[in-house]
């Protein structure tokens, strides 16, 4: 494989649409993409591997242990090597079974094992009988895969091999090819950027066991960190206390209080080219936290609160040419507040969302207030998809804006 040639893995599932994967292979190769084909056992019942070997001039991978007659380490870890070499994993046709395996992390053949080992972008083009496509189990698996940021090229409607007419037919080859090209383009578009993200709530102690905090889950900030890493950025994630796994390839700095978050953000600010403050920082902290556990008394308890530093405002005063993004979580229409914060905190973008539609949820529905004066309403989507749209608009902003203050 030459270094500049784009390289993908095409996983072919066992459905009648497997024959269309030959056309897809050609279409991708015509666009200068080299293709490593992996076929499931069922796919080989529909089309012979020889078809794809001839098209790609490469050995087709047909099973976990095929070709490993030599008991070498190389053959035992081939799925890892194949995963590392690919810039994208494209699965077409994706059967209901493959989607279920991916969604649940089953790894009982080469394709599903490689899927788990693969950290890059995934494009899934399902094809199946209408009833299988609309089954609640498939819908749930589809949402899980979408939530991971995979691009789903929805099947079209039409005459199906089973005799039914309805949704389930593999999307047109041109649509799948376009999705692969856009994913490959996007994959590189944050290369060279250092993205600093904050996420989650902060906890402000009252005493060694109690604290003041809020309901932020951290999911939006983690989705932003994951999207940035997937698009080639170096990512530093400063996280308040949350119940989430750090995304792969991201440097995570764990903090508890707003003061600690401020120190961590400032320590990495110099290097950052894009700063996204998705954290729900506590506005107040307890002025004099007790060194010992506060004992229950007869009467009430009065806490004296003092304001925390507004980290985002501080960054706004020293932003230079960095792109600076804040969040506005509101109980009513977020746009007026988002616009006000854009000015007062000197940001390039404020992501406005409604507390009742965002906190704790896997989805989000946001409006972007941009430095150009525009407002962009994004349709409700998974937080991972929203994260990608935020970066799409940030890159457009960078191109449109003169070097900022
Ligand atoms: O002013 P408000 O708290 O509504 O603004 C929210 C935005 O400001 C978020 O991006 C949040 O991360 C940031 N913020 C901050 N420091 C604070 C309070 C909020 O950086 N003390």
Coordinates of C-alpha atoms and ligand atoms in Angstrom, one line a residue:
X1 CA 0.0 0.0 0.0
X2 CA 1.4 3.4 -0.9
X3 CA 1.3 6.0 1.8
X4 CA -1.0 8.5 0.2
X5 CA -3.5 6.1 -1.3
X6 CA -6.6 5.9 0.8
X7 CA -7.2 2.5 2.1
X8 CA -10.4 1.0 3.5
X9 CA -11.8 -2.4 4.6
X10 CA -15.0 -3.4 2.9
X11 CA -16.9 -5.9 5.1
X12 CA -19.5 -7.9 3.1
X13 CA -22.4 -9.5 5.0
X14 CA -24.4 -12.5 3.9
X15 CA -27.5 -11.2 2.1
X16 CA -28.6 -11.3 -1.5
X17 CA -27.3 -7.7 -1.9
X18 CA -23.8 -9.1 -1.5
X19 CA -23.6 -9.2 -5.3
X20 CA -23.9 -5.4 -5.3
X21 CA -20.7 -5.2 -3.2
X22 CA -18.8 -6.0 -6.4
X23 CA -20.1 -2.8 -8.0
X24 CA -19.3 -0.9 -4.8
X25 CA -15.7 -2.3 -4.8
X26 CA -15.2 -1.0 -8.4
X27 CA -16.7 2.4 -7.6
X28 CA -14.4 2.9 -4.7
X29 CA -11.4 1.7 -6.6
X30 CA -12.2 4.1 -9.4
X31 CA -11.9 6.9 -6.9
X32 CA -8.4 5.9 -6.0
X33 CA -9.3 4.0 -2.8
X34 CA -7.6 0.7 -2.2
X35 CA -10.0 -1.9 -0.8
X36 CA -9.3 -4.9 1.4
X37 CA -12.4 -7.1 1.3
X38 CA -13.5 -9.2 4.3
X39 CA -16.4 -11.6 3.7
X40 CA -18.5 -13.3 6.3
X41 CA -19.1 -17.0 5.9
X42 CA -22.7 -16.3 4.9
X43 CA -21.6 -13.7 2.3
X44 CA -19.5 -16.5 0.6
X45 CA -22.7 -18.5 0.0
X46 CA -24.0 -15.6 -2.2
X47 CA -20.8 -14.5 -4.0
X48 CA -17.4 -16.2 -4.4
X49 CA -14.4 -14.5 -2.9
X50 CA -12.7 -15.0 -6.2
X51 CA -14.9 -12.1 -7.6
X52 CA -13.4 -9.7 -5.1
X53 CA -9.9 -11.1 -5.3
X54 CA -9.9 -10.4 -9.0
X55 CA -11.4 -6.9 -8.6
X56 CA -9.0 -5.8 -5.9
X57 CA -5.9 -7.9 -6.8
X58 CA -5.7 -8.7 -3.1
X59 CA -6.4 -11.8 -1.0
X60 CA -9.9 -11.7 0.3
X61 CA -10.2 -12.4 4.1
X62 CA -12.7 -15.2 4.5
X63 CA -12.3 -16.4 8.0
X64 CA -10.5 -15.8 11.3
X65 CA -8.0 -18.5 10.7
X66 CA -7.9 -19.0 6.9
X67 CA -4.4 -18.7 5.6
X68 CA -2.9 -19.2 9.0
X69 CA -1.5 -22.6 8.2
X70 CA 1.8 -21.3 9.7
X71 CA 1.3 -20.9 13.5
X72 CA 2.8 -17.4 13.5
X73 CA 2.0 -14.4 15.6
X74 CA 1.4 -12.5 12.4
X75 CA -1.5 -14.8 11.4
X76 CA -2.9 -14.8 15.0
X77 CA -3.2 -11.0 15.1
X78 CA -4.1 -10.3 11.4
X79 CA -7.4 -8.7 12.4
X80 CA -5.4 -6.1 14.4
X81 CA -3.1 -5.4 11.5
X82 CA -6.0 -5.0 9.1
X83 CA -7.7 -2.7 11.5
X84 CA -4.6 -0.5 11.9
X85 CA -4.1 -0.1 8.2
X86 CA -7.6 0.9 7.3
X87 CA -8.8 4.6 7.3
X88 CA -12.4 3.5 7.3
X89 CA -14.5 0.4 7.7
X90 CA -17.3 0.1 5.3
X91 CA -19.9 -2.7 5.8
X92 CA -22.2 -3.3 2.8
X93 CA -24.5 -5.1 2.8
X94 CA -24.8 -5.1 6.6
X95 CA -27.2 -7.8 7.7
X96 CA -29.4 -7.6 10.8
X97 CA -27.0 -10.2 12.3
X98 CA -23.9 -8.1 11.7
X99 CA -25.6 -5.0 13.2
X100 CA -26.6 -7.0 16.3
X101 CA -23.0 -8.3 16.6
X102 CA -21.5 -4.8 16.3
X103 CA -24.0 -3.2 18.6
X104 CA -23.4 -5.8 21.3
X105 CA -19.7 -6.4 20.9
X106 CA -19.8 -10.0 19.8
X107 CA -16.6 -11.1 18.1
X108 CA -17.0 -14.6 16.7
X109 CA -15.6 -14.1 13.2
X110 CA -13.0 -12.0 11.4
X111 CA -15.3 -9.0 10.6
X112 CA -16.9 -8.6 14.0
X113 CA -13.5 -9.1 15.7
X114 CA -11.9 -6.5 13.4
X115 CA -14.8 -4.1 14.1
X116 CA -13.9 -4.2 17.8
X117 CA -10.2 -3.6 17.1
X118 CA -11.0 -0.7 14.7
X119 CA -10.9 2.9 16.1
X120 CA -11.6 4.8 12.8
X121 CA -14.8 5.9 11.1
X122 CA -17.4 3.2 10.2
X123 CA -19.9 3.4 7.4
X124 CA -22.8 0.9 7.5
X125 CA -25.1 0.2 4.6
X126 CA -27.8 -2.2 5.8
X127 CA -29.9 -4.4 3.5
X128 CA -32.5 -6.8 4.7
X129 CA -36.2 -7.8 4.5
X130 CA -38.6 -5.0 5.5
X131 CA -39.8 -6.8 8.7
X132 CA -36.3 -7.5 9.8
X133 CA -35.4 -3.8 9.2
X134 CA -38.4 -2.5 11.1
X135 CA -38.1 -5.0 14.0
X136 CA -37.5 -3.3 17.4
X137 CA -34.3 -5.3 17.9
X138 CA -32.8 -4.0 14.7
X139 CA -34.1 -0.4 15.4
X140 CA -32.4 -0.5 18.8
X141 CA -29.1 -1.9 17.4
X142 CA -29.3 0.8 14.7
X143 CA -29.6 3.6 17.3
X144 CA -26.7 2.1 19.3
X145 CA -24.5 2.2 16.2
X146 CA -25.6 5.7 15.3
X147 CA -24.9 6.8 18.8
X148 CA -21.3 5.6 18.3
X149 CA -21.0 8.1 15.4
X150 CA -21.1 5.5 12.7
X151 CA -22.5 6.8 9.4
X152 CA -25.6 4.8 8.4
X153 CA -26.5 4.8 4.7
X154 CA -30.2 4.1 5.1
X155 CA -31.7 1.4 2.8
X156 CA -34.0 2.5 0.0
X157 CA -37.5 1.3 -0.7
X158 CA -38.3 -1.1 -3.5
X159 CA -38.8 -4.6 -4.6
X160 CA -37.0 -7.0 -2.3
X161 CA -35.7 -10.5 -3.2
X162 CA -38.2 -12.0 -0.7
X163 CA -41.1 -10.7 -2.8
X164 CA -42.0 -7.8 -0.4
X165 CA -42.0 -4.2 -1.4
X166 CA -40.8 -1.8 1.3
X167 CA -37.6 -0.4 2.9
X168 CA -34.7 -2.8 3.2
X169 CA -33.0 -2.6 -0.2
X170 CA -29.3 -1.7 -0.2
X171 CA -28.8 2.0 -0.8
X172 CA -27.6 3.0 -4.3
X173 CA -23.9 2.4 -4.9
X174 CA -23.4 6.2 -5.6
X175 CA -24.9 7.1 -2.2
X176 CA -22.6 4.6 -0.3
X177 CA -19.6 5.8 -2.3
X178 CA -20.4 9.4 -1.4
X179 CA -20.7 8.6 2.3
X180 CA -17.3 6.8 2.2
X181 CA -15.7 9.8 0.4
X182 CA -17.1 12.3 2.9
X183 CA -16.0 10.2 5.9
X184 CA -12.5 9.9 4.4
X185 CA -12.4 13.7 3.8
X186 CA -13.7 14.5 7.3
X187 CA -11.3 12.1 8.9
X188 CA -8.4 14.4 8.1
X189 CA -10.0 17.8 8.6
X190 CA -8.8 18.3 12.2
X191 CA -5.3 16.9 11.7
X192 CA -2.8 19.4 13.1
X193 CA -5.4 20.9 15.6
X194 CA -5.1 20.6 19.3
X195 CA -8.6 20.5 20.8
X196 CA -9.1 21.2 24.5
X197 CA -12.5 20.1 25.8
X198 CA -14.1 20.4 29.2
X199 CA -16.9 18.1 30.2
X200 CA -19.2 17.1 33.1
X201 CA -20.1 18.9 36.3
X202 CA -17.8 20.2 38.9
X203 CA -18.2 19.3 42.6
X204 CA -17.7 22.0 45.2
X205 CA -17.1 20.4 48.7
X206 CA -19.0 21.4 51.8
X207 CA -16.9 19.1 54.0
X208 CA -14.9 15.9 53.2
X209 CA -18.0 13.9 52.3
X210 CA -20.5 16.3 50.8
X211 CA -20.6 18.6 47.8
X212 CA -22.6 20.9 45.6
X213 CA -23.0 19.9 42.0
X214 CA -25.4 19.6 39.1
X215 CA -27.0 17.0 36.8
X216 CA -24.5 17.3 33.9
X217 CA -23.7 13.7 32.6
X218 CA -20.6 14.8 30.6
X219 CA -21.9 12.9 27.5
X220 CA -21.9 16.0 25.2
X221 CA -18.2 16.9 26.1
X222 CA -17.1 13.2 25.8
X223 CA -18.8 13.0 22.4
X224 CA -17.0 16.2 21.3
X225 CA -13.7 14.7 22.4
X226 CA -14.4 11.5 20.6
X227 CA -15.4 13.2 17.4
X228 CA -12.3 15.5 17.4
X229 CA -10.0 12.5 17.9
X230 CA -11.7 10.5 15.1
X231 CA -11.1 13.5 12.8
X232 CA -7.4 13.5 13.5
X233 CA -7.0 16.1 16.3
X234 CA -4.8 15.9 19.3
X235 CA -7.4 16.0 22.2
X236 CA -7.1 17.0 25.8
X237 CA -10.3 16.3 27.8
X238 CA -10.6 18.0 31.2
X239 CA -13.3 16.2 32.9
X240 CA -15.3 16.7 36.1
X241 CA -16.6 13.6 37.9
X242 CA -18.7 11.5 35.5
X243 CA -19.5 7.8 34.9
X244 CA -18.1 7.6 31.4
X245 CA -15.1 5.8 29.8
X246 CA -12.5 8.2 28.4
X247 CA -12.6 8.0 24.5
X248 CA -9.7 6.1 22.9
X249 CA -6.8 8.3 21.9
X250 CA -7.7 11.2 24.1
X251 CA -5.6 12.6 27.0
X252 CA -7.9 12.9 29.9
X253 CA -7.3 15.1 33.0
X254 CA -9.7 14.4 35.8
X255 CA -10.7 17.3 38.1
X256 CA -13.3 17.8 40.8
X257 CA -13.7 21.5 41.5
X258 CA -14.0 24.6 39.3
X259 CA -10.7 25.9 40.6
X260 CA -9.0 22.6 39.6
X261 CA -10.7 22.8 36.2
X262 CA -9.5 26.3 35.7
X263 CA -5.9 25.3 36.5
X264 CA -6.0 22.3 34.2
X265 CA -7.5 24.3 31.3
X266 CA -5.0 27.1 31.7
X267 CA -2.1 24.6 31.8
X268 CA -3.2 23.3 28.3
X269 CA -4.5 26.5 26.8
X270 CA -1.3 27.6 25.3
X271 CA -1.1 24.5 23.0
X272 CA -4.8 24.6 22.0
X273 CA -6.1 25.8 18.7
X274 CA -9.8 25.0 19.5
X275 CA -11.2 25.2 23.0
X276 CA -14.7 23.8 23.7
X277 CA -16.1 24.4 27.2
X278 CA -19.0 21.9 27.5
X279 CA -18.6 21.5 31.3
X280 CA -21.4 22.7 33.5
X281 CA -19.1 24.6 35.9
X282 CA -20.7 25.3 39.3
X283 CA -21.2 29.1 39.6
X284 CA -20.7 29.1 43.3
X285 CA -18.5 27.2 45.8
X286 CA -18.8 27.0 49.6
X287 CA -16.7 29.8 51.0
X288 CA -15.2 27.9 53.9
X289 CA -15.6 24.1 53.5
X290 CA -15.4 22.3 56.8
X291 CA -12.2 20.2 57.3
X292 CA -14.3 17.7 59.3
X293 CA -17.7 16.1 58.5
X294 CA -20.4 18.6 59.5
X295 CA -22.4 17.1 62.4
X296 CA -26.2 17.3 62.4
X297 CA -27.3 20.0 64.8
X298 CA -30.6 21.1 66.3
X299 CA -31.3 24.0 64.1
X300 CA -30.8 24.8 60.4
X301 CA -27.5 25.1 58.6
X302 CA -26.5 28.2 56.6
X303 CA -23.9 27.9 53.9
X304 CA -22.1 30.9 52.7
X305 CA -21.3 30.7 48.9
X306 CA -18.9 32.7 46.9
X307 CA -18.6 32.9 43.1
X308 CA -16.3 30.6 41.2
X309 CA -14.1 32.2 38.5
X310 CA -15.8 32.2 35.1
X311 CA -13.2 30.2 33.2
X312 CA -14.8 30.8 29.8
X313 CA -14.8 34.6 30.3
X314 CA -11.1 34.5 31.3
X315 CA -10.3 32.5 28.2
X316 CA -12.2 34.9 26.1
X317 CA -9.9 37.7 27.2
X318 CA -6.8 35.7 26.1
X319 CA -8.1 33.7 23.1
X320 CA -5.9 35.1 20.4
X321 CA -6.6 33.2 17.1
X322 CA -8.0 30.2 18.9
X323 CA -11.6 29.1 18.2
X324 CA -13.5 29.4 21.5
X325 CA -16.8 27.6 22.1
X326 CA -19.1 27.8 25.1
X327 CA -22.4 26.2 26.0
X328 CA -25.6 27.8 27.3
X329 CA -27.9 25.4 29.0
X330 CA -31.2 27.1 29.5
X331 CA -34.7 26.2 30.8
X332 CA -36.4 28.4 28.1
X333 CA -35.4 29.4 24.5
X334 CA -31.6 29.2 24.5
X335 CA -30.9 31.5 21.6
X336 CA -31.1 34.9 23.3
X337 CA -28.9 33.8 26.1
X338 CA -26.5 32.1 23.6
X339 CA -26.2 35.4 21.7
X340 CA -25.6 37.3 24.9
X341 CA -22.9 34.9 26.1
X342 CA -21.2 35.0 22.7
X343 CA -20.6 38.7 23.2
X344 CA -20.0 38.8 26.9
X345 CA -17.5 35.9 26.9
X346 CA -15.9 36.8 23.6
X347 CA -16.6 33.4 22.0
X348 CA -16.8 32.3 18.3
X349 CA -19.7 29.9 19.0
X350 CA -22.1 29.3 21.8
X351 CA -24.0 26.0 21.7
X352 CA -27.5 26.7 23.2
X353 CA -29.5 23.8 24.5
X354 CA -32.5 23.3 26.7
X355 CA -31.8 21.6 30.0
X356 CA -34.9 19.4 29.8
X357 CA -33.8 18.1 26.3
X358 CA -30.1 17.7 26.9
X359 CA -29.1 16.8 30.5
X360 CA -28.4 13.0 30.9
X361 CA -29.8 12.2 27.4
X362 CA -27.9 10.5 24.6
X363 CA -29.5 12.9 22.1
X364 CA -29.4 16.7 21.9
X365 CA -31.2 19.4 20.1
X366 CA -29.1 22.6 19.9
X367 CA -28.9 26.0 18.3
X368 CA -25.5 27.4 17.4
X369 CA -25.0 31.1 17.8
X370 CA -22.1 32.1 15.6
X371 CA -19.7 35.0 15.7
X372 CA -20.8 35.9 12.2
X373 CA -24.2 36.8 13.6
X374 CA -25.9 33.7 12.2
X375 CA -27.9 31.1 14.2
X376 CA -28.0 27.5 13.1
X377 CA -30.7 25.2 14.5
X378 CA -29.5 21.5 14.4
X379 CA -32.1 18.8 14.2
X380 CA -32.3 16.4 17.2
X381 CA -29.6 13.9 16.8
X382 CA -27.2 11.7 18.9
X383 CA -24.6 13.8 20.9
X384 CA -21.9 12.3 18.7
X385 CA -23.6 13.5 15.5
X386 CA -24.2 16.9 17.1
X387 CA -20.4 17.0 18.0
X388 CA -19.5 16.4 14.3
X389 CA -21.9 19.2 13.2
X390 CA -20.3 21.6 15.7
X391 CA -16.8 20.8 14.2
X392 CA -18.2 21.2 10.6
X393 CA -19.5 24.7 11.5
X394 CA -16.3 25.6 13.4
X395 CA -14.2 24.8 10.4
X396 CA -16.5 26.9 8.2
X397 CA -16.2 29.7 10.7
X398 CA -12.4 29.5 10.7
X399 CA -12.5 29.9 6.9
X400 CA -15.0 32.8 7.0
X401 CA -13.5 34.8 9.9
X402 CA -10.5 37.0 9.7
X403 CA -8.0 36.4 12.5
X404 CA -10.0 37.2 15.6
X405 CA -9.0 39.3 18.6
Ligands
LIG1 O1 -22.6 31.8 32.3 P1 -22.9 30.3 32.1 O2 -22.5 29.5 33.2 O3 -24.4 30.1 31.7 O4 -22.1 29.9 30.8 C1 -21.9 28.6 30.4 C2 -20.6 28.5 29.7 O5 -19.6 29.1 30.5 C3 -20.2 27.0 29.5 O6 -19.4 26.9 28.3 C4 -19.3 26.8 30.8 O7 -18.4 25.7 30.6 C5 -18.7 28.1 31.0 N1 -18.4 28.4 32.4 C6 -17.1 28.6 32.8 N2 -16.9 28.9 34.2 C7 -17.9 29.1 35.0 C8 -19.2 29.0 34.5 C9 -19.4 28.7 33.2 O8 -16.2 28.3 32.1 N3 -17.6 29.4 36.3

